[in-house]
Short mmCIF file of C-alpha atoms and ligand atoms in Angstrom, two decimals:
data_model
loop_
_atom_site.label_atom_id
_atom_site.label_comp_id
_atom_site.label_asym_id
_atom_site.label_seq_id
_atom_site.Cartn_x
_atom_site.Cartn_y
_atom_site.Cartn_z
CA MET A 1 8.03 -63.90 37.87
CA ARG A 2 7.76 -67.26 36.26
CA THR A 3 4.25 -69.29 36.65
CA LYS A 4 4.46 -72.74 37.21
CA LEU A 5 3.79 -75.30 34.64
CA VAL A 6 2.60 -78.83 34.70
CA ALA A 7 2.74 -81.04 31.90
CA GLY A 8 2.01 -84.45 31.88
CA ASN A 9 3.29 -86.83 28.86
CA TRP A 10 0.88 -89.85 28.44
CA LYS A 11 3.35 -91.54 26.51
CA MET A 12 2.21 -94.23 24.42
CA ASN A 13 -0.55 -94.85 26.69
CA GLY A 14 -4.29 -94.59 26.43
CA ASN A 15 -7.17 -95.20 24.21
CA LEU A 16 -10.86 -93.12 23.56
CA ALA A 17 -12.77 -94.66 27.08
CA SER A 18 -9.40 -94.02 29.33
CA ASN A 19 -8.51 -90.56 27.80
CA GLN A 20 -11.89 -89.45 28.19
CA ALA A 21 -12.41 -90.52 31.67
CA LEU A 22 -9.42 -88.81 32.74
CA LEU A 23 -9.52 -85.87 30.91
CA GLU A 24 -13.37 -85.24 32.26
CA ALA A 25 -11.51 -85.76 36.10
CA VAL A 26 -8.42 -83.94 35.45
CA ILE A 27 -10.72 -80.79 33.84
CA PRO A 28 -12.82 -79.86 36.42
CA ALA A 29 -10.35 -80.32 39.32
CA LEU A 30 -7.83 -77.40 37.69
CA ALA A 31 -10.69 -75.10 36.71
CA PRO A 32 -10.06 -73.14 40.40
CA LEU A 33 -6.54 -73.36 40.28
CA LYS A 34 -5.43 -70.18 38.82
CA ARG A 35 -1.76 -69.42 39.39
CA ALA A 36 -0.37 -72.29 37.43
CA ASN A 37 -0.05 -73.62 33.62
CA TYR A 38 -1.33 -76.94 32.78
CA ALA A 39 -1.10 -78.92 29.56
CA VAL A 40 -1.70 -82.85 28.62
CA CYS A 41 1.01 -84.28 25.85
CA VAL A 42 -1.29 -86.54 23.88
CA PRO A 43 -0.14 -89.45 21.69
CA PHE A 44 -1.15 -87.71 17.47
CA PRO A 45 -4.26 -90.40 17.12
CA TYR A 46 -5.68 -88.60 20.00
CA LEU A 47 -5.53 -85.22 19.44
CA ALA A 48 -8.51 -84.26 18.05
CA GLN A 49 -10.77 -85.92 21.06
CA ALA A 50 -8.26 -83.97 23.25
CA GLN A 51 -8.99 -80.92 21.15
CA HIS A 52 -12.39 -81.03 21.41
CA THR A 53 -12.58 -82.49 25.24
CA LEU A 54 -10.17 -79.67 26.25
CA ARG A 55 -12.13 -76.19 25.02
CA GLY A 56 -12.97 -74.13 27.08
CA SER A 57 -10.65 -75.23 29.89
CA ASN A 58 -7.33 -73.99 31.77
CA VAL A 59 -5.72 -77.22 30.35
CA ALA A 60 -3.39 -76.54 27.21
CA LEU A 61 -2.59 -79.35 24.55
CA GLY A 62 0.61 -80.91 23.74
CA THR A 63 2.19 -83.56 21.87
CA GLN A 64 5.02 -85.66 22.27
CA ASP A 65 7.03 -85.07 19.01
CA VAL A 66 7.08 -83.52 15.68
CA CYS A 67 8.84 -84.03 12.33
CA GLN A 68 11.82 -81.93 11.81
CA PHE A 69 10.55 -81.77 7.99
CA ASP A 70 7.34 -79.28 7.13
CA GLY A 71 5.90 -81.36 5.08
CA GLY A 72 5.76 -83.66 1.73
CA ALA A 73 7.55 -87.36 1.03
CA TYR A 74 8.11 -87.99 4.60
CA THR A 75 6.06 -91.28 5.44
CA GLY A 76 4.54 -91.26 9.07
CA GLY A 77 5.76 -87.76 9.60
CA VAL A 78 3.33 -85.61 11.46
CA SER A 79 4.71 -81.69 10.92
CA ALA A 80 4.48 -78.62 12.70
CA ALA A 81 1.72 -77.21 11.16
CA MET A 82 -0.83 -80.10 11.62
CA LEU A 83 0.00 -80.18 15.27
CA VAL A 84 -1.04 -76.48 15.20
CA ASP A 85 -4.27 -77.77 12.91
CA PHE A 86 -5.24 -79.53 15.98
CA GLY A 87 -4.88 -76.85 18.35
CA CYS A 88 -1.84 -77.76 19.99
CA ARG A 89 0.15 -75.42 22.42
CA TYR A 90 2.99 -77.45 23.08
CA VAL A 91 5.52 -80.17 21.96
CA ILE A 92 7.82 -82.38 23.47
CA VAL A 93 10.91 -82.36 21.70
CA GLY A 94 14.36 -84.35 22.29
CA HIS A 95 12.76 -86.65 25.18
CA SER A 96 15.51 -89.05 26.61
CA GLU A 97 13.33 -92.15 25.34
CA ARG A 98 13.07 -90.54 21.63
CA ARG A 99 16.64 -90.18 21.91
CA SER A 100 17.60 -93.33 23.01
CA ALA A 101 14.84 -95.87 21.62
CA PHE A 102 14.52 -93.65 18.12
CA GLY A 103 18.13 -92.23 17.98
CA GLU A 104 17.73 -88.68 17.74
CA SER A 105 20.90 -86.64 18.17
CA ASP A 106 21.33 -83.38 19.46
CA GLU A 107 21.29 -82.34 15.69
CA VAL A 108 17.87 -83.87 14.94
CA VAL A 109 16.49 -82.51 18.27
CA ALA A 110 17.97 -79.04 17.34
CA PHE A 111 15.43 -79.20 13.65
CA LYS A 112 13.05 -80.33 15.92
CA PHE A 113 12.88 -77.64 17.66
CA ALA A 114 13.18 -75.22 14.76
CA ALA A 115 10.32 -76.83 13.25
CA ALA A 116 7.94 -75.69 16.38
CA ILE A 117 9.06 -72.71 16.96
CA LYS A 118 8.99 -71.56 13.32
CA HIS A 119 5.37 -72.57 13.80
CA ARG A 120 4.40 -70.95 16.89
CA LEU A 121 4.46 -73.92 18.73
CA THR A 122 6.40 -74.29 22.70
CA PRO A 123 8.93 -76.74 22.06
CA ILE A 124 8.96 -78.59 25.75
CA LEU A 125 12.90 -79.33 25.45
CA CYS A 126 14.30 -82.11 27.46
CA VAL A 127 17.77 -82.41 28.26
CA GLY A 128 19.56 -84.40 31.03
CA GLU A 129 21.89 -87.01 31.62
CA THR A 130 22.18 -90.66 31.94
CA LEU A 131 23.45 -92.41 35.18
CA ALA A 132 26.22 -93.56 33.86
CA GLU A 133 27.19 -89.68 32.70
CA ARG A 134 26.42 -88.64 36.42
CA GLU A 135 28.23 -91.17 37.86
CA SER A 136 31.65 -89.95 35.64
CA GLY A 137 30.65 -85.92 37.17
CA LEU A 138 29.61 -85.34 33.01
CA THR A 139 26.02 -84.28 34.44
CA GLU A 140 26.62 -80.62 33.33
CA ALA A 141 28.65 -80.89 30.04
CA VAL A 142 25.96 -83.34 28.83
CA VAL A 143 23.08 -80.81 29.31
CA ALA A 144 24.86 -77.93 28.09
CA ARG A 145 25.95 -79.73 24.85
CA GLN A 146 21.91 -80.59 24.51
CA LEU A 147 21.25 -77.13 24.59
CA ASP A 148 24.04 -75.64 22.60
CA ALA A 149 23.07 -77.75 20.20
CA VAL A 150 19.30 -76.12 20.06
CA VAL A 151 21.13 -72.66 20.24
CA LYS A 152 23.23 -73.41 17.66
CA ARG A 153 20.77 -73.95 15.49
CA CYS A 154 17.89 -71.25 16.58
CA SER A 155 19.91 -68.99 18.45
CA LEU A 156 19.81 -68.01 21.83
CA ALA A 157 16.62 -66.00 21.76
CA ALA A 158 14.89 -68.90 20.75
CA LEU A 159 15.48 -70.17 23.95
CA GLY A 160 12.68 -67.58 25.07
CA GLN A 161 9.95 -69.27 23.31
CA CYS A 162 10.66 -72.44 24.70
CA VAL A 163 10.24 -74.44 28.15
CA ILE A 164 13.09 -76.54 29.29
CA ALA A 165 12.78 -80.05 30.89
CA TYR A 166 15.51 -81.24 32.82
CA GLU A 167 14.92 -85.00 33.07
CA PRO A 168 17.85 -87.06 34.57
CA VAL A 169 17.70 -90.30 32.18
CA TRP A 170 17.74 -92.46 35.82
CA ALA A 171 15.06 -90.95 36.44
CA ILE A 172 12.24 -91.63 34.30
CA GLY A 173 9.68 -94.03 34.63
CA THR A 174 12.15 -95.28 36.88
CA GLY A 175 10.50 -94.80 40.76
CA ARG A 176 14.11 -92.93 41.80
CA THR A 177 13.87 -89.37 41.76
CA ALA A 178 16.36 -86.88 41.83
CA THR A 179 16.29 -85.42 45.63
CA PRO A 180 15.11 -81.62 45.28
CA GLN A 181 18.62 -80.46 45.62
CA GLN A 182 19.86 -82.46 43.00
CA ALA A 183 17.43 -80.98 40.58
CA GLN A 184 17.96 -77.30 41.89
CA ALA A 185 21.49 -77.95 41.24
CA VAL A 186 21.35 -78.44 37.66
CA HIS A 187 18.24 -76.08 37.28
CA ALA A 188 20.68 -73.48 38.66
CA THR A 189 23.47 -74.74 36.41
CA ILE A 190 21.33 -73.71 33.47
CA ARG A 191 19.81 -70.88 34.16
CA ALA A 192 23.43 -69.80 35.04
CA ARG A 193 24.62 -71.08 31.62
CA VAL A 194 21.69 -68.85 29.72
CA ALA A 195 22.59 -66.10 31.95
CA ALA A 196 25.87 -65.78 31.12
CA ALA A 197 24.40 -64.72 27.78
CA ASP A 198 21.36 -62.88 28.59
CA ARG A 199 20.25 -62.28 32.00
CA ARG A 200 16.45 -61.69 31.37
CA LEU A 201 16.06 -64.46 29.06
CA ALA A 202 17.39 -67.25 31.80
CA ASP A 203 15.22 -65.24 34.68
CA GLU A 204 12.10 -65.48 32.85
CA LEU A 205 12.94 -69.10 31.57
CA VAL A 206 10.59 -71.59 32.58
CA ILE A 207 12.76 -74.82 33.88
CA LEU A 208 10.55 -78.00 34.64
CA TYR A 209 12.42 -81.27 36.49
CA GLY A 210 10.92 -84.57 34.90
CA GLY A 211 11.77 -88.14 36.56
CA SER A 212 8.90 -90.00 38.64
CA VAL A 213 7.31 -86.89 40.11
CA LYS A 214 4.62 -88.46 42.06
CA ALA A 215 1.94 -86.30 44.54
CA ALA A 216 4.23 -87.57 47.20
CA ASN A 217 6.86 -85.45 46.42
CA ALA A 218 6.20 -82.85 44.17
CA ALA A 219 5.85 -80.21 46.77
CA GLN A 220 9.64 -80.38 48.16
CA LEU A 221 10.21 -80.56 44.33
CA PHE A 222 8.71 -77.31 43.16
CA ALA A 223 9.74 -75.72 46.60
CA MET A 224 13.11 -75.50 44.68
CA PRO A 225 13.75 -71.68 43.33
CA ASP A 226 14.77 -72.77 40.28
CA VAL A 227 12.27 -75.79 39.48
CA ASP A 228 9.22 -73.98 37.78
CA GLY A 229 7.03 -77.07 37.42
CA GLY A 230 7.07 -80.55 36.13
CA LEU A 231 6.98 -83.06 33.31
CA ILE A 232 4.82 -85.98 34.28
CA GLY A 233 4.81 -89.03 32.77
CA GLY A 234 3.85 -92.34 35.02
CA ALA A 235 1.56 -90.15 37.26
CA SER A 236 -0.02 -88.18 34.61
CA LEU A 237 -2.30 -91.46 33.71
CA ALA A 238 -3.68 -91.06 37.30
CA ALA A 239 -6.11 -88.64 37.36
CA ASP A 240 -5.85 -88.40 41.63
CA GLU A 241 -1.97 -88.55 41.41
CA PHE A 242 -2.16 -85.79 38.64
CA ILE A 243 -4.52 -83.39 40.19
CA ALA A 244 -2.27 -83.38 43.56
CA ILE A 245 0.47 -82.85 41.60
CA CYS A 246 -0.98 -79.56 40.22
CA ARG A 247 -2.29 -78.66 43.12
CA ALA A 248 1.57 -78.69 45.12
CA ALA A 249 1.94 -76.30 42.02
CA VAL A 250 -0.30 -73.29 42.81
CA GLY A 251 0.51 -74.12 46.77
CA ALA A 252 -1.34 -74.14 49.99
CA GLU A 253 -2.62 -71.07 49.78
CA GLU A 254 -4.39 -71.31 46.68
CA ILE A 255 -5.96 -74.92 47.39
CA VAL A 256 -7.42 -73.42 50.58
CA ARG A 257 -9.31 -71.20 49.10
CA ALA A 258 -10.70 -73.39 45.77
C1 PEP B 1 8.29 -88.56 31.41
O1 PEP B 1 7.98 -89.20 30.42
O2 PEP B 1 9.09 -87.37 30.64
C2 PEP B 1 8.55 -88.47 32.92
C3 PEP B 1 9.57 -87.85 33.54
O3 PEP B 1 8.42 -89.85 33.06
P1 PEP B 1 7.92 -90.33 34.66
O4 PEP B 1 7.43 -89.22 35.51
O5 PEP B 1 6.99 -91.53 34.22
O6 PEP B 1 9.32 -90.84 35.16
#
């Protein structure tokens, strides 16, 4: 039985004051929601603030990138060990914005994934196709290529230590969400691909959907059998929206009890 996860990706947003207000609204609202896991992936400069504010809560700390190298002469890099130092549990790797805006190849993403695993961080590995790729019938091939690059570098077993996020590029920050059926179809394909090599690992693999998830569409997406929660961008910056999405992950029953 997989536990749902809702992770906020703040991207390059926030400041000390707005972060504090957001966290102080989110933390007490999520405290009674025991049946799912929650995280916020904050920009590097705010790790200390978020670490301090999240202490004792049921919201885990994550961030949005990690250097593929362990340490040394890599100006501007932030290593996995540094993230661990700040109490990080999750790190997003291979987000489409990093693949496109920063030119990260499948191989670089795989090295970053390996660095995270080595330091016992949980990578949230983002995979997903562009609109042109979808319209050319390439969705499955693109996602398989992105996954295979990680498996080749780190082994299949390493997938047991990660979370996958299926994020169709055409749905990220566009307001255009994949339908629950579109998301389910790709999630099922990812799980089947892993199951072909290791059924148990596939059954336990948490696969998030990301791409314009909002309070209004979260419940329908999370009701799909292979959708195990969400990676939430824009909507994670508004406390009410994020809280409502987290509530959708635990389902109506627990909300009534809370
Ligand atoms: C994301 O940044 O991972 C994301 C899914 O963004 P948004 O929810 O804004 O589409």
